CSV table of C-alpha atoms in Angstrom, one decimal:
chain,number,residue,atom,x,y,z
W,815,MET,CA,161.4,105.5,157.8
W,816,LYS,CA,159.9,102.0,157.3
W,817,LEU,CA,161.7,99.8,154.8
W,818,LEU,CA,160.4,96.5,153.3
W,819,TYR,CA,162.3,94.0,151.2
W,820,PHE,CA,160.8,91.2,149.1
W,821,ALA,CA,161.9,88.1,147.3
W,822,TRP,CA,165.7,87.6,147.0
W,823,LEU,CA,166.4,91.1,148.3
W,824,LYS,CA,164.8,90.0,151.6
W,825,GLN,CA,166.9,86.8,151.6
W,826,ARG,CA,170.2,88.6,151.0
W,827,ILE,CA,169.5,91.3,153.5
W,828,GLY,CA,168.1,88.8,156.0
W,829,VAL,CA,165.0,90.8,157.2
W,830,ALA,CA,161.6,91.4,155.7
W,831,GLU,CA,161.3,94.9,157.2
W,832,GLU,CA,163.1,97.4,159.4
W,833,THR,CA,162.8,100.9,160.7
W,834,VAL,CA,165.7,103.1,159.9
W,835,ALA,CA,166.7,106.7,160.6
W,836,PRO,CA,169.1,107.7,157.8
W,837,PRO,CA,170.9,111.1,158.0
W,838,ALA,CA,169.1,114.1,156.7
W,839,GLU,CA,171.1,114.2,153.5
W,840,VAL,CA,169.4,111.0,152.4
W,841,ARG,CA,166.6,112.5,150.4
W,842,THR,CA,166.1,110.1,147.5
W,843,VAL,CA,165.7,106.3,147.2
W,844,ALA,CA,169.1,106.2,145.4
W,845,ALA,CA,170.8,107.9,148.3
W,846,LEU,CA,169.0,105.6,150.7
W,847,VAL,CA,170.3,102.6,148.8
W,848,ASP,CA,173.9,104.0,148.9
W,849,TRP,CA,173.5,104.5,152.6
W,850,LEU,CA,172.1,101.0,153.1
W,851,ARG,CA,175.0,99.4,151.2
W,852,ALA,CA,177.4,100.5,153.9
W,853,ARG,CA,175.3,98.6,156.6
W,854,GLY,CA,176.8,95.2,155.8
W,855,PRO,CA,177.8,92.6,153.2
W,856,GLY,CA,174.2,91.4,152.8
W,857,TYR,CA,173.0,94.9,151.8
W,858,ALA,CA,176.0,95.4,149.5
W,859,GLN,CA,175.3,92.1,147.8
W,860,ALA,CA,171.5,92.9,147.5
W,861,PHE,CA,172.1,96.3,146.0
W,862,ALA,CA,175.1,95.3,143.8
W,863,ASP,CA,173.2,95.8,140.6
W,864,LEU,CA,170.6,98.6,140.6
W,865,SER,CA,169.1,97.5,137.3
W,866,THR,CA,167.6,94.5,139.1
W,867,ILE,CA,166.0,96.7,141.8
W,868,ARG,CA,162.4,98.1,141.7
W,869,VAL,CA,161.0,100.6,144.2
W,870,ALA,CA,157.7,101.5,145.8
W,871,VAL,CA,157.2,104.6,148.0
W,872,ASN,CA,154.1,104.5,150.1
W,873,GLN,CA,152.9,101.5,148.1
W,874,GLU,CA,153.2,103.2,144.7
W,875,PHE,CA,155.8,102.3,142.2
W,876,ALA,CA,158.5,105.0,142.2
W,877,ARG,CA,161.9,105.7,140.6
W,878,LEU,CA,165.3,105.6,142.2
W,879,ASP,CA,165.4,109.4,142.1
W,880,ALA,CA,162.0,109.7,144.0
W,881,ALA,CA,162.1,111.9,147.0
W,882,ILE,CA,161.6,110.3,150.4
W,883,GLY,CA,161.3,111.4,154.0
W,884,PRO,CA,161.2,110.0,157.6
W,885,ASP,CA,157.5,109.2,157.5
W,886,ASP,CA,157.6,107.2,154.2
W,887,GLU,CA,157.3,103.5,153.6
W,888,VAL,CA,159.9,102.4,151.1
W,889,ALA,CA,159.9,99.0,149.6
W,890,LEU,CA,162.8,97.5,147.6
W,891,PHE,CA,162.3,94.4,145.4
W,892,PRO,CA,163.2,92.7,142.2
W,893,PRO,CA,161.0,93.0,139.1
W,894,VAL,CA,157.6,91.5,139.7
W,895,THR,CA,156.7,88.0,138.5
W,896,GLY,CA,153.1,87.4,139.3
W,897,GLY,CA,150.2,86.1,137.2
C,1188,MET,CA,135.9,92.2,142.7
C,1189,ILE,CA,139.5,91.7,143.7
C,1190,ARG,CA,140.8,89.2,146.2
C,1191,VAL,CA,144.3,88.2,147.2
C,1192,GLN,CA,144.2,84.9,149.1
C,1193,GLN,CA,146.0,81.7,150.0
C,1194,GLU,CA,143.1,79.4,149.4
C,1195,ASP,CA,142.0,78.0,146.1
C,1196,PHE,CA,139.0,79.4,144.2
C,1197,ASP,CA,136.1,77.9,142.3
C,1198,VAL,CA,136.0,79.2,138.8
C,1199,GLY,CA,132.4,78.2,138.2
C,1200,ALA,CA,131.3,79.9,141.4
C,1201,GLU,CA,133.2,83.1,140.6
C,1202,MET,CA,131.6,83.1,137.1
C,1203,ALA,CA,128.2,82.6,138.5
C,1204,ARG,CA,128.6,85.4,141.0
C,1205,LEU,CA,129.9,87.7,138.3
C,1206,THR,CA,126.8,87.2,136.1
C,1207,ALA,CA,124.1,86.6,138.6
C,1208,GLY,CA,121.1,88.9,138.0
C,1209,ARG,CA,122.9,90.8,135.2
C,1210,THR,CA,121.2,89.7,132.1
C,1211,GLY,CA,122.7,92.6,130.0
C,1212,ILE,CA,126.0,90.6,130.0
C,1213,GLY,CA,126.5,89.0,126.6
C,1214,GLY,CA,129.7,87.2,127.4
C,1215,VAL,CA,132.4,86.4,129.9
C,1216,ALA,CA,136.1,85.9,129.1
C,1217,CYS,CA,138.0,84.0,131.7
C,1218,PHE,CA,141.7,83.3,132.2
C,1219,VAL,CA,143.0,80.9,134.8
C,1220,GLY,CA,146.8,80.7,135.4
C,1221,LEU,CA,148.2,77.4,136.6
C,1222,VAL,CA,151.5,76.2,138.1
C,1223,ARG,CA,153.5,74.4,135.4
C,1224,ASP,CA,155.6,71.3,136.3
C,1225,VAL,CA,158.5,72.5,134.2
C,1226,ALA,CA,160.3,75.8,133.8
C,1227,GLY,CA,163.4,76.4,131.6
C,1228,GLY,CA,163.8,72.7,131.1
C,1229,ASP,CA,163.8,71.9,134.8
C,1230,ALA,CA,161.2,70.0,136.7
C,1231,VAL,CA,159.2,72.2,139.2
C,1232,ALA,CA,158.1,70.5,142.3
C,1233,ALA,CA,156.4,73.5,143.8
C,1234,MET,CA,156.1,77.3,143.5
C,1235,THR,CA,155.8,79.8,146.3
C,1236,LEU,CA,154.2,83.2,145.6
C,1237,GLU,CA,155.1,86.2,147.8
C,1238,HIS,CA,153.4,89.5,147.6
C,1239,TYR,CA,153.3,93.0,149.2
C,1240,PRO,CA,150.1,93.1,151.3
C,1241,GLY,CA,148.5,96.5,151.0
C,1242,MET,CA,150.2,97.5,147.8
C,1243,THR,CA,149.0,94.4,146.0
C,1244,GLU,CA,145.4,95.3,146.5
C,1245,LYS,CA,146.0,98.9,145.5
C,1246,ALA,CA,147.9,97.9,142.3
C,1247,LEU,CA,145.2,95.4,141.3
C,1248,ALA,CA,142.4,98.0,141.9
C,1249,ARG,CA,144.3,100.5,139.7
C,1250,ILE,CA,144.7,97.9,136.9
C,1251,VAL,CA,141.0,97.0,137.1
C,1252,ALA,CA,140.0,100.7,137.0
C,1253,GLU,CA,142.1,101.1,133.9
C,1254,ALA,CA,140.4,98.2,132.2
C,1255,GLU,CA,137.0,99.6,133.2
C,1256,ALA,CA,138.0,103.0,131.7
C,1257,ARG,CA,139.1,101.4,128.4
C,1258,TRP,CA,136.3,98.9,127.8
C,1259,PRO,CA,132.5,98.8,128.5
C,1260,LEU,CA,132.6,96.2,131.3
C,1261,ASP,CA,129.7,94.9,133.3
C,1262,GLY,CA,131.9,93.2,135.8
C,1263,VAL,CA,135.5,92.1,136.6
C,1264,VAL,CA,136.8,89.4,138.9
C,1265,VAL,CA,140.5,89.1,139.8
C,1266,VAL,CA,141.6,86.5,142.3
C,1267,HIS,CA,145.3,86.0,142.9
C,1268,ARG,CA,146.7,83.4,145.2
C,1269,TYR,CA,149.9,83.5,147.3
C,1270,GLY,CA,151.8,80.9,149.3
C,1271,ARG,CA,153.1,77.5,148.3
C,1272,LEU,CA,151.4,75.9,145.3
C,1273,LEU,CA,151.9,72.6,143.5
C,1274,PRO,CA,151.9,71.8,139.7
C,1275,GLY,CA,148.4,72.0,138.4
C,1276,ASP,CA,147.2,74.4,141.2
C,1277,ARG,CA,145.4,77.5,140.1
C,1278,ILE,CA,147.4,80.8,140.7
C,1279,VAL,CA,145.2,83.5,139.2
C,1280,LEU,CA,141.7,84.1,137.9
C,1281,VAL,CA,140.8,87.0,135.7
C,1282,ALA,CA,137.2,87.1,134.4
C,1283,THR,CA,135.6,90.0,132.5
C,1284,ALA,CA,132.0,90.4,131.6
C,1285,SER,CA,130.6,92.7,128.9
C,1286,GLY,CA,127.8,93.1,126.4
C,1287,HIS,CA,129.9,91.8,123.6
C,1288,ARG,CA,132.9,89.5,123.3
C,1289,GLU,CA,135.5,91.9,122.0
C,1290,ALA,CA,135.5,94.0,125.2
C,1291,ALA,CA,135.6,90.8,127.3
C,1292,PHE,CA,138.4,89.1,125.4
C,1293,GLU,CA,140.6,92.3,125.1
C,1294,SER,CA,140.1,93.5,128.7
C,1295,CYS,CA,140.9,90.0,130.0
C,1296,ALA,CA,144.2,89.9,128.1
C,1297,PHE,CA,145.0,93.4,129.1
C,1298,LEU,CA,144.4,92.7,132.8
C,1299,MET,CA,146.7,89.6,132.7
C,1300,ASP,CA,149.4,91.5,130.8
C,1301,TRP,CA,149.4,94.5,133.2
C,1302,LEU,CA,149.0,92.3,136.3
C,1303,LYS,CA,152.1,90.4,135.4
C,1304,THR,CA,154.2,93.6,135.2
C,1305,LYS,CA,152.5,96.0,137.7
C,1306,ALA,CA,151.3,93.9,140.6
C,1307,PRO,CA,153.8,93.2,143.4
C,1308,PHE,CA,154.0,89.4,143.3
C,1309,TRP,CA,157.2,87.3,143.2
C,1310,LYS,CA,157.5,83.5,142.4
C,1311,ARG,CA,160.1,81.1,143.8
C,1312,GLU,CA,160.4,77.7,142.2
C,1313,GLU,CA,161.5,74.4,143.8
C,1314,THR,CA,163.6,72.4,141.3
C,1315,PRO,CA,166.0,69.4,141.6
C,1316,ALA,CA,168.8,72.0,141.6
C,1317,GLY,CA,167.4,73.9,144.5
C,1318,GLU,CA,165.2,76.9,145.0
C,1319,ARG,CA,165.3,79.9,142.6
C,1320,TRP,CA,163.4,83.1,142.2
C,1321,VAL,CA,161.7,83.4,138.8
C,1322,ALA,CA,163.2,86.2,136.7
C,1323,ALA,CA,161.0,88.8,135.0
C,1324,ARG,CA,160.6,88.1,131.3
C,1325,ALA,CA,161.2,90.6,128.5
C,1326,GLU,CA,158.2,89.0,126.7
C,1327,ASP,CA,155.9,90.1,129.6
C,1328,ASP,CA,157.2,93.7,129.5
C,1329,ALA,CA,156.5,93.7,125.7
C,1330,ALA,CA,153.0,92.2,126.2
C,1331,ALA,CA,152.2,94.9,128.8
C,1332,ALA,CA,153.7,97.6,126.5
C,1333,ARG,CA,151.4,96.8,123.6
C,1334,TRP,CA,148.5,98.3,125.6
C,1335,LYS,CA,150.3,101.6,126.3
C,1336,ALA,CA,148.6,103.5,123.6
C,1337,GLY,CA,145.8,105.6,125.1
C,1338,GLU,CA,147.1,104.9,128.6
C,1339,SER,CA,145.4,107.4,131.0
């Protein structure tokens, strides 16, 4: 599974992207975030407040309860601020 | 026409390209977003825009398709820059061409409102107090939501 982070999430986690292989029971974005939190203090800090997190699965906006699998590209980022 | 680029754009050239050879166009509405030198009372020395290559283009294409479904448009241009920009620099261009002004004005406002809340860009400001990420504004969500009626 390919993960991408943007804006302050990327800074807190310390990488822009990574490939991970979470256990099979990680079937939703929310479960993935829970699993990521245990990977280190940067992750725990980045995901401390889920209300500030937005998600895209395969480059489409998605919800935290969206289903994900090993072949998906999952991006985690704060609310967008373009324009 | 949608472009995501680091380099500046020429508003006149984009408008000329949009209308060239299409004499059925009765008007073009154009919005150009600029980097302000102040935000929240603090001086802004520079702004850096980050985006999600791949998703950005798809999101913009979807927003433009939505505008084309809602208004009779003869052409749309969206150019959005990324990278480090200075106060006064152009950030974004949205131009819409139509037979009549209402469709051009309304679709231009719609595109900007949706772009601000549905395209994956993030702004970071350099201020005297240090760097900070720009927070999403509730006003922008409200502006996007006013177009919800009739959303396909």
